[in-house]
Amino acid sequence: MSHLIAPSVLSADFANIQRDVEMINNSQADWFHVDIMDGMFVPNISFGFPVVKAIKKHAKKPLDVHLMIVDPDRYLQQFRDAGADVLTVHLEACPHLHRTLQAIKGLGMKAGVAINPHTSASLLTDIIADVDLVCVMSVNPGFGGQKFIDNTYQKISMLTEMIRVFKSDAFIEIDGGVDMNNYKKLLDTGANVLVAGNTVFSSPNPMDTIAALKKV
Ligand code: DX5
Ligand code: ZN
């Protein structure tokens, strides 16, 4: 299977959200990456359910919702109702991660776990068989347009091996600082979902940029 591209709506123009959602619909993108920030888990607040529902209303591709919030168990049902297809929680925010992932799957969504740059991929050994997606944060979460952290590559290698050993079919998603200079190396190392916010939305032609990121 070819890799997936998930443009991050965080970098879209919220005054023209329908236009930007339709651009993604008409592009070669695979998913919508939707970042939820609560001002507690991360030092920024993004948006909540009304905006997710507005995106869902026009989206013709799955919503990949990334929760950067404390105690996400409180809101799993509401994100399903708002239209999430993939729901990712942070390992650092979930003391009962196994239970949380089962609850997400029980609601009919794909269950993802995200790890911050300081969190070792080895901590996923006992959960990898239960996850549909691992989101490797390649920047400190909270803001778009940050610089890619190079240590990400060794995490992808470790996860690729872990996924092979445990016969998991989890996606390896890279989130933060993905650009035209690093995307090929990320794919070669084992990543198969690339999130791109700034690279897509600050480019002169976002649809062409998405098409370029699809090329191998
Ligand atoms: C960062 C978010 C990312 C962000 C990526 O906290 O989780 O999804 O939108 O943005 P870029 O691609 O601009 O680094
Ligand atoms: Zn994200």
CSV table of C-alpha atoms and ligand atoms in Angstrom, one decimal:
chain,number,residue,atom,x,y,z
A,1,MET,CA,0.0,0.0,0.0
A,2,SER,CA,1.2,3.5,-0.8
A,3,HIS,CA,1.7,6.0,2.0
A,4,LEU,CA,-1.1,8.3,3.1
A,5,ILE,CA,-1.0,12.1,3.3
A,6,ALA,CA,-3.0,13.8,6.0
A,7,PRO,CA,-3.0,17.6,5.6
A,8,SER,CA,-3.3,19.3,9.0
A,9,VAL,CA,-6.4,21.6,9.1
A,10,LEU,CA,-4.7,23.6,11.9
A,11,SER,CA,-2.9,25.5,9.2
A,12,ALA,CA,-6.1,26.1,7.1
A,13,ASP,CA,-7.9,29.4,6.9
A,14,PHE,CA,-10.7,29.1,9.4
A,15,ALA,CA,-12.6,32.0,7.8
A,16,ASN,CA,-12.7,29.9,4.6
A,17,ILE,CA,-12.8,26.4,6.1
A,18,GLN,CA,-15.3,25.1,3.5
A,19,ARG,CA,-13.0,26.2,0.7
A,20,ASP,CA,-9.9,24.5,2.3
A,21,VAL,CA,-11.8,21.3,3.1
A,22,GLU,CA,-12.9,21.2,-0.6
A,23,MET,CA,-9.4,21.7,-1.7
A,24,ILE,CA,-8.4,18.6,0.3
A,25,ASN,CA,-11.4,16.7,-1.1
A,26,ASN,CA,-10.2,17.5,-4.6
A,27,SER,CA,-6.5,16.7,-3.9
A,28,GLN,CA,-4.6,13.4,-3.6
A,29,ALA,CA,-4.8,13.7,0.2
A,30,ASP,CA,-6.1,10.6,2.0
A,31,TRP,CA,-7.2,11.9,5.4
A,32,PHE,CA,-7.9,15.2,7.2
A,33,HIS,CA,-5.6,15.6,10.2
A,34,VAL,CA,-7.6,17.5,12.9
A,35,ASP,CA,-5.6,18.8,15.9
A,36,ILE,CA,-7.5,19.3,19.2
A,37,MET,CA,-5.5,21.3,21.9
A,38,ASP,CA,-6.9,22.1,25.3
A,39,GLY,CA,-4.4,24.6,26.7
A,40,MET,CA,-3.5,22.1,29.5
A,41,PHE,CA,-1.7,19.2,27.8
A,42,VAL,CA,-0.2,21.6,25.4
A,43,PRO,CA,0.4,25.4,25.7
A,44,ASN,CA,-2.2,26.3,23.0
A,45,ILE,CA,-5.9,26.0,22.4
A,46,SER,CA,-7.1,25.1,18.9
A,47,PHE,CA,-10.8,24.4,18.5
A,48,GLY,CA,-13.6,22.1,19.6
A,49,PHE,CA,-16.6,20.2,18.5
A,50,PRO,CA,-18.4,22.9,16.4
A,51,VAL,CA,-15.4,23.2,14.2
A,52,VAL,CA,-14.9,19.4,13.9
A,53,LYS,CA,-18.5,19.1,12.9
A,54,ALA,CA,-18.2,21.9,10.3
A,55,ILE,CA,-15.2,20.1,8.8
A,56,LYS,CA,-17.1,16.8,8.8
A,57,LYS,CA,-20.0,18.4,7.0
A,58,HIS,CA,-17.9,19.0,3.9
A,59,ALA,CA,-15.2,16.4,4.2
A,60,LYS,CA,-15.3,13.4,1.8
A,61,LYS,CA,-12.3,11.7,3.4
A,62,PRO,CA,-11.8,10.3,6.9
A,63,LEU,CA,-11.1,12.6,9.8
A,64,ASP,CA,-7.9,11.7,11.7
A,65,VAL,CA,-8.4,13.4,15.0
A,66,HIS,CA,-5.4,14.0,17.2
A,67,LEU,CA,-6.3,14.8,20.8
A,68,MET,CA,-3.7,16.8,22.6
A,69,ILE,CA,-5.8,17.0,25.8
A,70,VAL,CA,-5.7,15.7,29.3
A,71,ASP,CA,-8.1,13.0,30.4
A,72,PRO,CA,-9.4,12.3,26.8
A,73,ASP,CA,-11.7,9.5,28.1
A,74,ARG,CA,-14.2,12.2,28.9
A,75,TYR,CA,-14.8,13.0,25.3
A,76,LEU,CA,-14.4,9.9,23.2
A,77,GLN,CA,-18.1,9.6,22.4
A,78,GLN,CA,-18.4,13.2,21.5
A,79,PHE,CA,-15.6,13.0,19.1
A,80,ARG,CA,-17.2,10.0,17.4
A,81,ASP,CA,-20.5,12.0,17.2
A,82,ALA,CA,-18.6,15.0,15.7
A,83,GLY,CA,-17.3,12.7,13.0
A,84,ALA,CA,-13.9,11.3,14.0
A,85,ASP,CA,-12.9,8.1,12.0
A,86,VAL,CA,-9.4,7.7,13.6
A,87,LEU,CA,-9.0,9.0,17.2
A,88,THR,CA,-5.5,9.4,18.6
A,89,VAL,CA,-4.7,10.0,22.3
A,90,HIS,CA,-1.4,10.7,23.9
A,91,LEU,CA,0.3,8.0,25.8
A,92,GLU,CA,1.5,10.7,28.3
A,93,ALA,CA,-2.2,11.7,28.9
A,94,CYS,CA,-3.6,8.2,29.6
A,95,PRO,CA,-2.8,6.3,32.8
A,96,HIS,CA,-5.1,3.5,31.5
A,97,LEU,CA,-4.1,3.5,27.9
A,98,HIS,CA,-5.3,0.0,27.1
A,99,ARG,CA,-8.7,0.8,28.4
A,100,THR,CA,-8.9,4.0,26.5
A,101,LEU,CA,-7.9,2.3,23.2
A,102,GLN,CA,-10.5,-0.4,23.7
A,103,ALA,CA,-13.1,2.3,24.3
A,104,ILE,CA,-12.2,4.1,21.1
A,105,LYS,CA,-12.5,0.8,19.1
A,106,GLY,CA,-15.7,0.0,20.9
A,107,LEU,CA,-17.1,3.2,19.5
A,108,GLY,CA,-16.3,2.1,16.0
A,109,MET,CA,-13.2,4.3,15.4
A,110,LYS,CA,-9.6,3.3,14.6
A,111,ALA,CA,-7.5,3.8,17.8
A,112,GLY,CA,-4.2,5.7,17.7
A,113,VAL,CA,-1.6,6.5,20.3
A,114,ALA,CA,0.7,9.5,20.0
A,115,ILE,CA,4.1,9.8,21.7
A,116,ASN,CA,5.9,13.1,22.4
A,117,PRO,CA,9.5,13.6,21.3
A,118,HIS,CA,10.9,12.7,24.7
A,119,THR,CA,8.8,9.4,25.0
A,120,SER,CA,10.6,6.3,24.0
A,121,ALA,CA,9.0,4.1,21.3
A,122,SER,CA,10.0,1.1,23.4
A,123,LEU,CA,7.1,2.0,25.8
A,124,LEU,CA,4.7,0.8,23.2
A,125,THR,CA,5.9,-2.8,23.3
A,126,ASP,CA,2.9,-4.0,25.4
A,127,ILE,CA,0.3,-2.1,23.5
A,128,ILE,CA,1.4,-2.2,19.9
A,129,ALA,CA,-0.8,-5.2,19.1
A,130,ASP,CA,-3.9,-3.2,20.2
A,131,VAL,CA,-3.3,0.0,18.2
A,132,ASP,CA,-4.3,0.9,14.7
A,133,LEU,CA,-1.9,3.9,14.5
A,134,VAL,CA,1.2,5.2,16.2
A,135,CYS,CA,1.6,9.0,15.9
A,136,VAL,CA,5.2,9.9,16.3
A,137,MET,CA,5.5,13.6,17.3
A,138,SER,CA,8.4,15.0,15.4
A,139,VAL,CA,8.0,18.4,17.1
A,140,ASN,CA,6.8,19.3,20.6
A,141,PRO,CA,3.0,19.3,20.2
A,142,GLY,CA,1.1,22.6,20.4
A,143,PHE,CA,1.9,24.6,17.2
A,144,GLY,CA,2.2,24.2,13.5
A,145,GLY,CA,5.2,25.3,11.5
A,146,GLN,CA,7.9,24.1,13.9
A,147,LYS,CA,11.3,22.5,13.1
A,148,PHE,CA,11.5,18.7,12.6
A,149,ILE,CA,13.4,16.8,15.3
A,150,ASP,CA,15.9,14.4,13.8
A,151,ASN,CA,15.7,11.8,16.6
A,152,THR,CA,12.4,10.8,15.0
A,153,TYR,CA,14.1,8.6,12.5
A,154,GLN,CA,15.4,6.2,15.1
A,155,LYS,CA,12.0,6.0,16.6
A,156,ILE,CA,10.5,5.0,13.3
A,157,SER,CA,13.1,2.3,12.9
A,158,MET,CA,12.3,0.9,16.3
A,159,LEU,CA,8.6,1.0,15.7
A,160,THR,CA,9.0,-0.7,12.3
A,161,GLU,CA,10.8,-3.6,13.9
A,162,MET,CA,8.3,-3.8,16.8
A,163,ILE,CA,5.4,-3.9,14.3
A,164,ARG,CA,7.1,-6.7,12.4
A,165,VAL,CA,7.8,-8.7,15.5
A,166,PHE,CA,4.3,-8.4,17.0
A,167,LYS,CA,2.7,-8.9,13.6
A,168,SER,CA,0.8,-5.6,14.1
A,169,ASP,CA,-0.7,-3.7,11.2
A,170,ALA,CA,-0.5,-0.3,12.9
A,171,PHE,CA,0.2,2.7,10.7
A,172,ILE,CA,3.3,4.8,11.6
A,173,GLU,CA,2.3,8.5,11.3
A,174,ILE,CA,4.7,11.4,11.5
A,175,ASP,CA,3.4,14.7,12.8
A,176,GLY,CA,5.3,17.9,12.8
A,177,GLY,CA,7.8,19.6,10.5
A,178,VAL,CA,7.2,17.2,7.5
A,179,ASP,CA,8.5,19.0,4.4
A,180,MET,CA,9.7,18.3,0.9
A,181,ASN,CA,13.3,17.8,2.2
A,182,ASN,CA,12.5,15.1,4.7
A,183,TYR,CA,9.4,13.2,3.5
A,184,LYS,CA,11.3,10.7,1.4
A,185,LYS,CA,13.7,9.7,4.1
A,186,LEU,CA,10.7,9.3,6.5
A,187,LEU,CA,9.0,6.9,4.1
A,188,ASP,CA,12.2,5.0,3.5
A,189,THR,CA,12.6,4.6,7.2
A,190,GLY,CA,9.2,3.1,7.6
A,191,ALA,CA,6.6,5.9,8.0
A,192,ASN,CA,3.4,5.4,6.1
A,193,VAL,CA,1.2,8.4,7.1
A,194,LEU,CA,2.6,11.9,6.8
A,195,VAL,CA,0.9,14.8,8.4
A,196,ALA,CA,1.6,18.2,6.8
A,197,GLY,CA,0.3,21.5,7.9
A,198,ASN,CA,2.6,24.4,7.1
A,199,THR,CA,4.2,22.7,4.1
A,200,VAL,CA,0.8,22.3,2.4
A,201,PHE,CA,-1.0,25.5,3.4
A,202,SER,CA,1.9,28.0,3.1
A,203,SER,CA,2.8,26.7,-0.3
A,204,PRO,CA,1.7,28.7,-3.4
A,205,ASN,CA,-0.3,25.7,-4.7
A,206,PRO,CA,-1.5,23.4,-1.8
A,207,MET,CA,-3.0,20.8,-4.2
A,208,ASP,CA,0.3,20.5,-6.1
A,209,THR,CA,2.2,20.2,-2.8
A,210,ILE,CA,-0.1,17.4,-1.7
A,211,ALA,CA,0.5,15.6,-5.0
A,212,ALA,CA,4.3,16.1,-4.6
A,213,LEU,CA,4.2,14.5,-1.1
A,214,LYS,CA,2.4,11.5,-2.6
A,215,LYS,CA,5.2,10.8,-5.0
A,216,VAL,CA,7.8,8.2,-4.0
B,1,DX5,C1,1.4,20.0,16.3
B,1,DX5,C2,0.2,19.3,15.5
B,1,DX5,C3,0.5,19.1,14.1
B,1,DX5,C4,0.7,20.3,13.3
B,1,DX5,C5,1.7,20.0,12.2
B,1,DX5,O1,1.1,20.0,17.6
B,1,DX5,O2,-0.1,18.1,16.1
B,1,DX5,O3,-0.5,18.2,13.5
B,1,DX5,O4,-0.5,20.8,12.7
B,1,DX5,O5,2.0,21.2,11.6
B,1,DX5,P1,3.3,21.3,10.7
B,1,DX5,O6,3.2,20.3,9.6
B,1,DX5,O7,3.1,22.7,10.2
B,1,DX5,O8,4.5,21.1,11.5
B,2,ZN,ZN,-1.4,16.6,15.0
